[in-house]
Amino acid sequence: MHCTVRCIACTTEDPRPPSPTASVSESNAGASPEPEPNNPTIVVRGLLLVHLLMECAMAVAKDDYFTARGYLHHLNHLVSPIGDSMQRVASCFADALAARLSPPPAPKPYPAPSLHTFKFYHILYQACPYFKFAHFTANQAILEAFESEDRVHVVDLNILQGHQWPAFLQALATRPGGPPALRITGVGHPAESVHQTGRHLAELAHSLHVPFEFHPAIADRLEDLRPSMLHRRVGEALAVNAVCRLHRVPDIHLDWLLSTIRDQAPKIVTLVEIEASHNDPHFLGRFLEALPYFAALFDSLDATFPADSAARAKVEQYIFAPEIKNIVAREGAERVARHEKLDRWRKVMEGRGFKGVALSANSVDQSRILLGLYACDGYRLTEENGCMFLGWRDQRMIAASAWRC
C-alpha cells in the first residue's frame, strides 16, 4: 500500500539456469507500471528473482563464472529499474554481480556526495524518516548533554547539507534562560558544499538570535582529519556527532580516530549507523546480508513514493545502486560500505574507552512522534539496552546510540 507524508517537520536445489524461453514469458508477465504487492504474479516473480540472485552469487563465490553469467542472462529478462520493488532491487544486484564478473576497473575512490547528488539526498530526507530519525535522536541526546552549558561546540563528522541542525538551532533558541553560544565544526567534502551549508546555518542562527560560529573542516576521508581542524576551545562543552559515517573508516585508522575523539573529552558522542553486517571479508557473506536489507529498503520506498516516481528512481540510481555495487563488486581499499551492526559497534566503542549512555524517554517520544507523521504502518521503532532501532516491518534498518568518555 502506498502512502504519502503528511508533514515533513520534525530455495530450489537445481543449480542450472532456467531456459531463456521462460525468462521472456516472465518478463512480459511483470511489466506493470503500478505494481500491486499482493498480486500472485508479482509474489512468484519476486521469489524467482531471489532464487536466481542467490544461485548467481553462489556461482560467483565458487569462481564458476560460466554458470553465473547464465543466471545473469536470465535475470536481465526479469529485472527492471522501473518495476516493482523486487524488480528494482534485483536490477541493482544484477548490475553489481555483472560488475564483479567484469575485469577489475582502475582503482578509484568511492565518490563522495556531489552537488548534483545532494539534491537526491534531500529528496530522500524529505520523503522517508530514516535520516530524520537519526538526526532527531542524536539531537535530543546532545541537547540533554548541553542542558546547563553556556558555550557549546558540535563536531559533525558528516555535515552534508546540514539538515540535522535547523531543528537543533530552534530547540536552543527556545531554551529557558536563553540560548548558549554555539559553534559547529562541519566535516565534509566538497569544499563549496560545506561552505554553503555553513552560510545557511549562520543565516538561520542569526534569525533565531542564537550566537553562532561555523568552521568548515574539508576532508573527504575521516582518516585525514587532524585535531587542529576541530577548533577545540577551553571552556566549551563538546559533542561529536557521527551519523552514517564511521563505517567508511578502515579498521587500521578507526582506533586512531576514536582515540583522537576521546582525547577531545566530549560530553557526548552520538553514533547512528546502518543496522547491517556488510563487512564480511567473504563476498557471499556480504551478499546474503545485503540482499534482504536492501529489499526491505526498496519496499519502504515503494510505500513512501507514488508509483512511477521519477524522484524515487533517482534516489535509487544515485544513492543506493552505487552502495550495493560497492558492497558486492569491490574488495580491499575500494570497498568502503563496511556497515556493521550495533553489537559490533558496541564492542568497538567500549574497546576504545567509551561508555554507553542510555537514550532518554524524550528521545523515544520524539521518534514516535516523528513516525506518526508518516501515513504508512510499516515502520517499527524498538528500544533495547538504551539504544533505539528504526526498522521496516521485520527488518531493522538503522541503529542509534550515545556514548561518553
Short mmCIF file of C-alpha atoms in Angstrom, two decimals, residues 78-372:
data_model
loop_
_atom_site.label_atom_id
_atom_site.label_comp_id
_atom_site.label_asym_id
_atom_site.label_seq_id
_atom_site.Cartn_x
_atom_site.Cartn_y
_atom_site.Cartn_z
CA LEU A 78 13.19 -10.21 -15.37
CA VAL A 79 14.63 -7.17 -13.61
CA SER A 80 13.71 -3.58 -14.26
CA PRO A 81 14.84 -0.27 -12.76
CA ILE A 82 11.24 0.97 -13.04
CA GLY A 83 9.29 -2.14 -11.98
CA ASP A 84 8.09 -3.24 -8.56
CA SER A 85 10.43 -3.02 -5.58
CA MET A 86 11.85 -6.55 -6.02
CA GLN A 87 12.50 -5.98 -9.72
CA ARG A 88 14.28 -2.73 -8.93
CA VAL A 89 16.48 -4.04 -6.14
CA ALA A 90 17.24 -7.16 -8.21
CA SER A 91 18.29 -4.87 -11.05
CA CYS A 92 20.82 -3.20 -8.75
CA PHE A 93 22.18 -6.53 -7.51
CA ALA A 94 22.35 -7.98 -11.03
CA ASP A 95 24.35 -4.94 -12.15
CA ALA A 96 26.64 -5.36 -9.14
CA LEU A 97 27.18 -9.06 -9.89
CA ALA A 98 27.93 -8.21 -13.52
CA ALA A 99 30.48 -5.65 -12.35
CA ARG A 100 32.14 -8.28 -10.16
CA LEU A 101 32.40 -10.62 -13.17
CA SER A 102 33.94 -7.90 -15.32
CA PRO A 103 37.69 -7.15 -15.46
CA PRO A 104 38.67 -5.06 -12.43
CA PRO A 105 38.49 -1.34 -13.20
CA ALA A 106 41.33 1.02 -12.43
CA PRO A 107 41.27 1.77 -8.69
CA LYS A 108 39.44 4.96 -7.83
CA PRO A 109 37.95 6.32 -4.63
CA TYR A 110 34.30 5.81 -3.83
CA PRO A 111 32.59 9.01 -4.96
CA ALA A 112 31.73 11.48 -2.24
CA PRO A 113 28.32 13.13 -2.49
CA SER A 114 28.48 15.83 -5.13
CA LEU A 115 26.43 18.97 -5.53
CA HIS A 116 24.47 17.00 -8.14
CA THR A 117 23.67 14.06 -5.87
CA PHE A 118 22.94 16.22 -2.83
CA LYS A 119 19.51 17.02 -4.26
CA PHE A 120 18.65 13.32 -4.22
CA TYR A 121 19.71 13.08 -0.57
CA HIS A 122 17.36 15.99 0.04
CA ILE A 123 14.50 14.14 -1.67
CA LEU A 124 15.18 11.07 0.47
CA TYR A 125 15.38 13.21 3.59
CA GLN A 126 12.03 14.80 2.89
CA ALA A 127 10.20 11.60 1.97
CA CYS A 128 11.45 8.96 4.44
CA PRO A 129 12.05 9.01 8.21
CA TYR A 130 15.47 7.32 8.22
CA PHE A 131 17.65 10.43 8.29
CA LYS A 132 15.17 12.34 10.43
CA PHE A 133 15.19 9.54 12.99
CA ALA A 134 18.98 9.65 13.05
CA HIS A 135 19.02 13.42 13.45
CA PHE A 136 16.20 13.79 15.97
CA THR A 137 17.61 11.03 18.18
CA ALA A 138 21.13 12.44 18.11
CA ASN A 139 19.87 15.99 18.66
CA GLN A 140 17.91 15.03 21.75
CA ALA A 141 20.96 13.32 23.29
CA ILE A 142 23.14 16.35 22.53
CA LEU A 143 20.57 18.83 23.88
CA GLU A 144 20.35 16.90 27.13
CA ALA A 145 24.15 16.80 27.46
CA PHE A 146 24.29 20.58 26.87
CA GLU A 147 21.41 21.41 29.20
CA SER A 148 23.31 23.62 31.65
CA GLU A 149 26.10 24.81 29.35
CA ASP A 150 26.60 28.38 28.12
CA ARG A 151 29.18 27.65 25.42
CA VAL A 152 28.72 24.56 23.29
CA HIS A 153 30.51 23.06 20.32
CA VAL A 154 29.34 20.30 17.97
CA VAL A 155 31.74 18.49 15.66
CA ASP A 156 29.65 16.95 12.88
CA LEU A 157 31.69 14.23 11.15
CA ASN A 158 29.29 14.12 8.19
CA ILE A 159 27.85 17.59 7.68
CA LEU A 160 26.44 17.04 4.15
CA GLN A 161 23.78 19.74 3.71
CA GLY A 162 23.37 20.38 7.41
CA HIS A 163 19.80 19.05 7.55
CA GLN A 164 20.31 17.99 11.16
CA TRP A 165 20.92 21.40 12.60
CA PRO A 166 17.93 23.71 11.89
CA ALA A 167 15.78 21.81 14.39
CA PHE A 168 18.69 21.83 16.85
CA LEU A 169 19.06 25.61 16.49
CA GLN A 170 15.34 26.09 17.03
CA ALA A 171 15.49 23.99 20.21
CA LEU A 172 18.39 26.07 21.53
CA ALA A 173 16.56 29.30 20.68
CA THR A 174 13.66 28.35 22.94
CA ARG A 175 15.79 27.16 25.86
CA PRO A 176 14.74 28.74 29.16
CA GLY A 177 17.21 31.45 30.11
CA GLY A 178 18.31 31.99 26.53
CA PRO A 179 20.39 30.05 24.05
CA PRO A 180 24.05 29.19 24.59
CA ALA A 181 26.78 30.29 22.20
CA LEU A 182 27.00 27.55 19.61
CA ARG A 183 29.85 26.54 17.32
CA ILE A 184 29.56 23.82 14.72
CA THR A 185 32.58 22.30 13.01
CA GLY A 186 31.32 20.64 9.85
CA VAL A 187 33.44 17.87 8.33
CA GLY A 188 32.75 17.18 4.70
CA HIS A 189 33.54 17.47 1.02
CA PRO A 190 33.42 19.17 -1.46
CA ALA A 191 34.51 22.49 -0.01
CA GLU A 192 31.88 24.51 -1.88
CA SER A 193 29.07 22.49 -0.35
CA VAL A 194 30.48 22.67 3.20
CA HIS A 195 30.89 26.45 2.98
CA GLN A 196 27.37 26.83 1.57
CA THR A 197 25.97 24.77 4.43
CA GLY A 198 27.78 27.00 6.91
CA ARG A 199 26.31 30.13 5.36
CA HIS A 200 22.78 28.75 5.50
CA LEU A 201 23.15 27.73 9.14
CA ALA A 202 24.63 31.12 10.06
CA GLU A 203 21.67 32.91 8.45
CA LEU A 204 19.21 30.74 10.35
CA ALA A 205 21.04 31.18 13.65
CA HIS A 206 21.01 34.96 13.14
CA SER A 207 17.26 34.95 12.56
CA LEU A 208 16.77 32.89 15.74
CA HIS A 209 19.13 35.10 17.79
CA VAL A 210 21.44 32.18 18.59
CA PRO A 211 25.12 33.21 18.89
CA PHE A 212 26.77 31.08 16.23
CA GLU A 213 30.05 30.24 14.51
CA PHE A 214 30.66 27.70 11.77
CA HIS A 215 34.03 26.16 11.00
CA PRO A 216 34.46 24.10 7.81
CA ALA A 217 36.76 21.08 8.06
CA ILE A 218 37.32 20.00 4.47
CA ALA A 219 38.10 16.28 4.40
CA ASP A 220 36.89 13.57 2.05
CA ARG A 221 38.08 10.87 4.47
CA LEU A 222 37.86 10.98 8.26
CA GLU A 223 41.34 9.45 8.47
CA ASP A 224 42.60 12.75 7.01
CA LEU A 225 41.13 14.69 9.93
CA ARG A 226 43.58 16.30 12.33
CA PRO A 227 42.91 17.58 15.88
CA SER A 228 43.74 21.13 14.83
CA MET A 229 40.85 21.00 12.34
CA LEU A 230 38.35 20.56 15.19
CA HIS A 231 38.93 24.07 16.57
CA ARG A 232 38.65 22.97 20.21
CA ARG A 233 38.44 25.78 22.76
CA VAL A 234 38.82 25.70 26.52
CA GLY A 235 35.57 26.13 28.41
CA GLU A 236 33.27 24.74 25.74
CA ALA A 237 31.13 21.65 26.15
CA LEU A 238 31.81 19.38 23.19
CA ALA A 239 29.62 16.89 21.35
CA VAL A 240 30.80 14.71 18.47
CA ASN A 241 28.12 13.66 16.03
CA ALA A 242 28.74 10.60 13.83
CA VAL A 243 25.75 9.80 11.62
CA CYS A 244 26.30 7.13 8.96
CA ARG A 245 30.00 7.91 8.61
CA LEU A 246 32.25 5.78 10.83
CA HIS A 247 31.62 2.63 8.77
CA ARG A 248 33.76 4.10 6.00
CA VAL A 249 36.84 4.40 8.20
CA PRO A 250 39.20 1.42 7.70
CA ASP A 251 39.97 -0.56 10.84
CA ILE A 252 43.63 0.47 10.69
CA HIS A 253 42.55 4.11 11.08
CA LEU A 254 39.47 3.71 13.29
CA ASP A 255 41.43 3.24 16.52
CA TRP A 256 43.35 6.44 15.85
CA LEU A 257 40.19 8.38 15.04
CA LEU A 258 38.30 7.23 18.13
CA SER A 259 41.35 7.92 20.31
CA THR A 260 41.51 11.43 18.83
CA ILE A 261 37.84 11.96 19.63
CA ARG A 262 38.28 10.63 23.16
CA ASP A 263 41.25 12.94 23.72
CA GLN A 264 38.96 15.91 23.00
CA ALA A 265 36.92 14.94 26.10
CA PRO A 266 33.44 15.26 24.59
CA LYS A 267 30.44 15.25 26.90
CA ILE A 268 28.58 13.09 24.40
CA VAL A 269 29.27 11.14 21.20
CA THR A 270 26.23 10.28 19.11
CA LEU A 271 26.57 7.27 16.82
CA VAL A 272 23.98 6.30 14.21
CA GLU A 273 24.71 3.59 11.66
CA ILE A 274 23.03 1.21 9.25
CA GLU A 275 21.97 -1.91 11.17
CA ALA A 276 23.51 -4.48 8.83
CA SER A 277 26.67 -6.58 8.56
CA HIS A 278 28.11 -5.64 5.18
CA ASN A 279 31.74 -6.02 6.26
CA ASP A 280 32.20 -9.78 5.93
CA PRO A 281 35.61 -10.45 4.33
CA HIS A 282 33.92 -13.06 2.14
CA PHE A 283 31.82 -11.85 -0.78
CA LEU A 284 28.99 -14.35 -0.27
CA GLY A 285 28.50 -13.40 3.37
CA ARG A 286 28.09 -9.75 2.41
CA PHE A 287 25.70 -10.65 -0.39
CA LEU A 288 23.49 -12.77 1.87
CA GLU A 289 23.25 -9.91 4.35
CA ALA A 290 22.80 -7.13 1.83
CA LEU A 291 20.02 -8.64 -0.29
CA PRO A 292 17.29 -8.79 2.39
CA TYR A 293 18.37 -5.44 3.79
CA PHE A 294 18.07 -3.55 0.51
CA ALA A 295 14.93 -5.49 -0.45
CA ALA A 296 13.29 -4.12 2.69
CA LEU A 297 14.65 -0.65 1.97
CA PHE A 298 13.27 -0.60 -1.57
CA ASP A 299 9.94 -1.91 -0.26
CA SER A 300 9.79 1.02 2.16
CA LEU A 301 10.48 3.41 -0.72
CA ASP A 302 7.50 1.88 -2.55
CA ALA A 303 5.33 2.69 0.45
CA THR A 304 6.52 6.28 0.57
CA PHE A 305 6.82 7.45 -3.03
CA PRO A 306 3.98 7.33 -5.56
CA ALA A 307 4.03 4.70 -8.29
CA ASP A 308 6.33 5.53 -11.22
CA SER A 309 8.05 8.21 -9.14
CA ALA A 310 10.94 9.76 -11.07
CA ALA A 311 12.32 11.09 -7.78
CA ARG A 312 12.42 7.62 -6.26
CA ALA A 313 14.19 6.29 -9.37
CA LYS A 314 16.87 8.96 -8.98
CA VAL A 315 17.32 8.21 -5.28
CA GLU A 316 17.81 4.52 -6.07
CA GLN A 317 20.10 5.23 -9.02
CA TYR A 318 22.38 7.78 -7.39
CA ILE A 319 22.37 6.77 -3.71
CA PHE A 320 21.61 3.07 -3.26
CA ALA A 321 22.76 1.43 -6.52
CA PRO A 322 26.38 2.64 -6.06
CA GLU A 323 26.34 1.42 -2.46
CA ILE A 324 25.08 -2.03 -3.48
CA LYS A 325 27.75 -2.22 -6.18
CA ASN A 326 30.43 -1.25 -3.67
CA ILE A 327 29.34 -3.97 -1.22
CA VAL A 328 29.02 -6.69 -3.87
CA ALA A 329 31.62 -5.89 -6.53
CA ARG A 330 34.54 -4.26 -4.73
CA GLU A 331 37.29 -5.58 -2.44
CA GLY A 332 40.19 -4.16 -0.47
CA ALA A 333 40.54 -0.42 -0.09
CA GLU A 334 37.89 0.21 -2.76
CA ARG A 335 35.20 -1.38 -0.60
CA VAL A 336 34.11 1.43 1.69
CA ALA A 337 30.49 0.50 2.50
CA ARG A 338 31.52 -1.54 5.54
CA HIS A 339 28.38 -1.37 7.64
CA GLU A 340 28.35 -3.17 10.98
CA LYS A 341 25.53 -3.93 13.39
CA LEU A 342 25.27 -2.17 16.73
CA ASP A 343 26.61 -5.18 18.65
CA ARG A 344 29.87 -4.79 16.75
CA TRP A 345 29.94 -1.01 17.25
CA ARG A 346 29.37 -1.51 20.97
CA LYS A 347 32.50 -3.68 21.17
CA VAL A 348 34.46 -1.13 19.15
CA MET A 349 33.40 1.83 21.29
CA GLU A 350 33.89 0.05 24.61
CA GLY A 351 37.28 -1.20 23.42
CA ARG A 352 38.33 2.42 22.86
CA GLY A 353 37.29 3.55 26.34
CA PHE A 354 33.76 4.82 25.73
CA LYS A 355 30.76 4.00 27.90
CA GLY A 356 27.19 3.77 26.67
CA VAL A 357 24.67 6.45 27.58
CA ALA A 358 21.05 5.34 27.56
CA LEU A 359 18.85 7.35 25.24
CA SER A 360 16.17 9.10 27.24
CA ALA A 361 12.42 8.69 27.26
CA ASN A 362 12.25 12.04 25.46
CA SER A 363 14.27 10.57 22.60
CA VAL A 364 11.84 7.67 22.33
CA ASP A 365 8.88 10.03 22.42
CA GLN A 366 10.36 12.28 19.74
CA SER A 367 10.92 9.28 17.48
CA ARG A 368 7.37 8.03 17.96
CA ILE A 369 6.01 11.47 17.11
CA LEU A 370 8.19 11.51 14.00
CA LEU A 371 6.88 8.15 12.78
CA GLY A 372 3.35 9.36 13.41
#
